[in-house]
mmCIF file of C-alpha atoms in Angstrom:
data_model
loop_
_atom_site.group_PDB
_atom_site.id
_atom_site.type_symbol
_atom_site.label_atom_id
_atom_site.label_comp_id
_atom_site.label_asym_id
_atom_site.label_seq_id
_atom_site.Cartn_x
_atom_site.Cartn_y
_atom_site.Cartn_z
ATOM 1 C CA MET J 1 131.040 71.760 78.612
ATOM 2 C CA ILE J 2 128.196 74.560 79.375
ATOM 3 C CA PRO J 3 124.303 73.175 78.410
ATOM 4 C CA ARG J 4 123.582 75.236 75.114
ATOM 5 C CA LYS J 5 120.360 77.684 75.617
ATOM 6 C CA LYS J 6 119.483 81.406 74.452
ATOM 7 C CA TRP J 7 122.746 83.279 74.205
ATOM 8 C CA ALA J 8 120.421 86.356 76.286
ATOM 9 C CA THR J 9 119.885 83.741 78.927
ATOM 10 C CA TYR J 10 124.324 82.980 79.453
ATOM 11 C CA THR J 11 125.794 85.051 81.895
ATOM 12 C CA ALA J 12 128.703 86.692 81.296
ATOM 13 C CA HIS J 13 130.787 84.235 83.184
ATOM 14 C CA GLU J 14 129.621 81.421 81.041
ATOM 15 C CA LYS J 15 130.961 82.848 78.382
ATOM 16 C CA GLU J 16 134.096 84.034 79.729
ATOM 17 C CA LEU J 17 134.260 79.852 80.379
ATOM 18 C CA MET J 18 133.686 79.628 76.871
ATOM 19 C CA LYS J 19 135.796 81.829 75.897
ATOM 20 C CA THR J 20 138.734 80.137 77.604
ATOM 21 C CA ALA J 21 137.889 76.709 76.255
ATOM 22 C CA VAL J 22 138.295 77.808 72.604
ATOM 23 C CA THR J 23 141.740 79.605 73.845
ATOM 24 C CA HIS J 24 143.404 76.744 75.332
ATOM 25 C CA ALA J 25 141.887 74.062 72.778
ATOM 26 C CA SER J 26 143.417 71.921 70.305
ATOM 27 C CA PRO J 27 143.587 73.073 67.257
ATOM 28 C CA ASP J 28 141.844 70.252 65.916
ATOM 29 C CA GLU J 29 139.097 70.630 68.063
ATOM 30 C CA TYR J 30 135.242 71.947 67.011
ATOM 31 C CA PHE J 31 133.034 74.181 68.768
ATOM 32 C CA THR J 32 129.564 74.989 68.866
ATOM 33 C CA PRO J 33 128.033 78.245 67.625
ATOM 34 C CA GLU J 34 128.092 79.735 71.495
ATOM 35 C CA TYR J 35 131.979 78.353 71.756
ATOM 36 C CA ALA J 36 132.939 80.765 68.914
ATOM 37 C CA ALA J 37 130.784 83.377 68.937
ATOM 38 C CA ALA J 38 132.494 83.566 73.115
ATOM 39 C CA PHE J 39 135.707 83.195 72.104
ATOM 40 C CA ILE J 40 135.123 85.557 68.351
ATOM 41 C CA GLY J 41 132.971 88.415 71.169
ATOM 42 C CA VAL J 42 129.604 88.430 68.718
ATOM 43 C CA SER J 43 126.233 86.646 68.828
ATOM 44 C CA PRO J 44 125.229 83.360 67.430
ATOM 45 C CA ARG J 45 123.132 85.463 65.443
ATOM 46 C CA THR J 46 126.110 86.923 63.944
ATOM 47 C CA LEU J 47 128.324 83.996 63.524
ATOM 48 C CA GLN J 48 124.060 82.604 61.205
ATOM 49 C CA SER J 49 124.143 86.047 59.780
ATOM 50 C CA TRP J 50 127.832 85.200 58.134
ATOM 51 C CA ARG J 51 126.823 81.497 57.672
ATOM 52 C CA ASP J 52 124.064 83.305 55.386
ATOM 53 C CA ASN J 53 125.104 86.326 53.667
ATOM 54 C CA ASP J 54 129.376 85.686 53.353
ATOM 55 C CA SER J 55 130.169 82.087 53.754
ATOM 56 C CA ASP J 56 133.948 82.563 53.254
ATOM 57 C CA LYS J 57 133.945 85.528 56.248
ATOM 58 C CA LEU J 58 134.333 82.031 58.233
ATOM 59 C CA GLU J 59 134.804 78.738 57.853
ATOM 60 C CA TYR J 60 132.342 76.296 59.362
ATOM 61 C CA SER J 61 131.417 72.674 59.087
ATOM 62 C CA LYS J 62 128.308 70.877 58.899
ATOM 63 C CA PRO J 63 128.261 67.747 59.650
ATOM 64 C CA CYS J 64 124.582 66.976 59.043
ATOM 65 C CA ARG J 65 121.335 69.516 58.622
ATOM 66 C CA SER J 66 120.898 70.551 62.052
ATOM 67 C CA VAL J 67 124.669 70.420 63.285
ATOM 68 C CA VAL J 68 127.214 74.006 62.533
ATOM 69 C CA LEU J 69 130.859 73.718 64.202
ATOM 70 C CA TYR J 70 134.054 75.809 64.247
ATOM 71 C CA GLN J 71 136.866 74.503 64.709
ATOM 72 C CA ALA J 72 139.443 76.259 67.403
ATOM 73 C CA ARG J 73 142.233 76.541 64.113
ATOM 74 C CA VAL J 74 139.159 78.245 62.116
ATOM 75 C CA LEU J 75 138.294 80.596 65.386
ATOM 76 C CA HIS J 76 142.194 81.565 66.141
ATOM 77 C CA GLY J 77 143.195 82.127 62.783
ATOM 78 C CA PHE J 78 139.825 85.074 61.562
ATOM 79 C CA LEU J 79 141.147 86.936 65.183
ATOM 80 C CA GLN J 80 144.515 87.202 63.904
ATOM 81 C CA ARG J 81 143.506 87.932 60.155
ATOM 82 C CA MET J 82 140.677 90.591 61.957
ATOM 83 C CA THR J 83 143.888 92.287 63.642
ATOM 84 C CA TYR J 84 145.240 95.847 62.808
ATOM 85 C CA LYS J 85 147.717 97.916 63.971
ATOM 86 C CA CYS J 86 146.449 101.262 63.260
ATOM 87 C CA THR J 87 142.900 102.709 60.977
ATOM 88 C CA ALA J 88 144.955 102.750 58.046
ATOM 89 C CA ASN J 89 145.650 99.254 57.227
ATOM 90 C CA TYR J 90 141.692 98.021 58.158
ATOM 91 C CA ARG J 91 140.265 97.540 54.522
ATOM 92 C CA LYS J 92 135.852 97.239 54.822
ATOM 93 C CA ALA J 93 135.435 93.907 53.955
ATOM 94 C CA SER J 94 133.375 93.925 50.544
#
């Protein structure tokens, strides 16, 4: 596990390692917002915004007050739902 720190201080290599960890994880494994962000290609702040404003966009678990976790199965499913063959199939989120 790569230690948590400010998102801007992660190197491209560290982000790639986090993405690889999620890619090869068991579907039931849980990850921090940093790992989820690296896998999806957004910032942890974007994930926080989704949690605050559009909670059905990406499911998450909150086992206690200050801990947010994302399940690998949910992250993989999210990317599958966001895959399109052409822009005619793209529906803007409402």
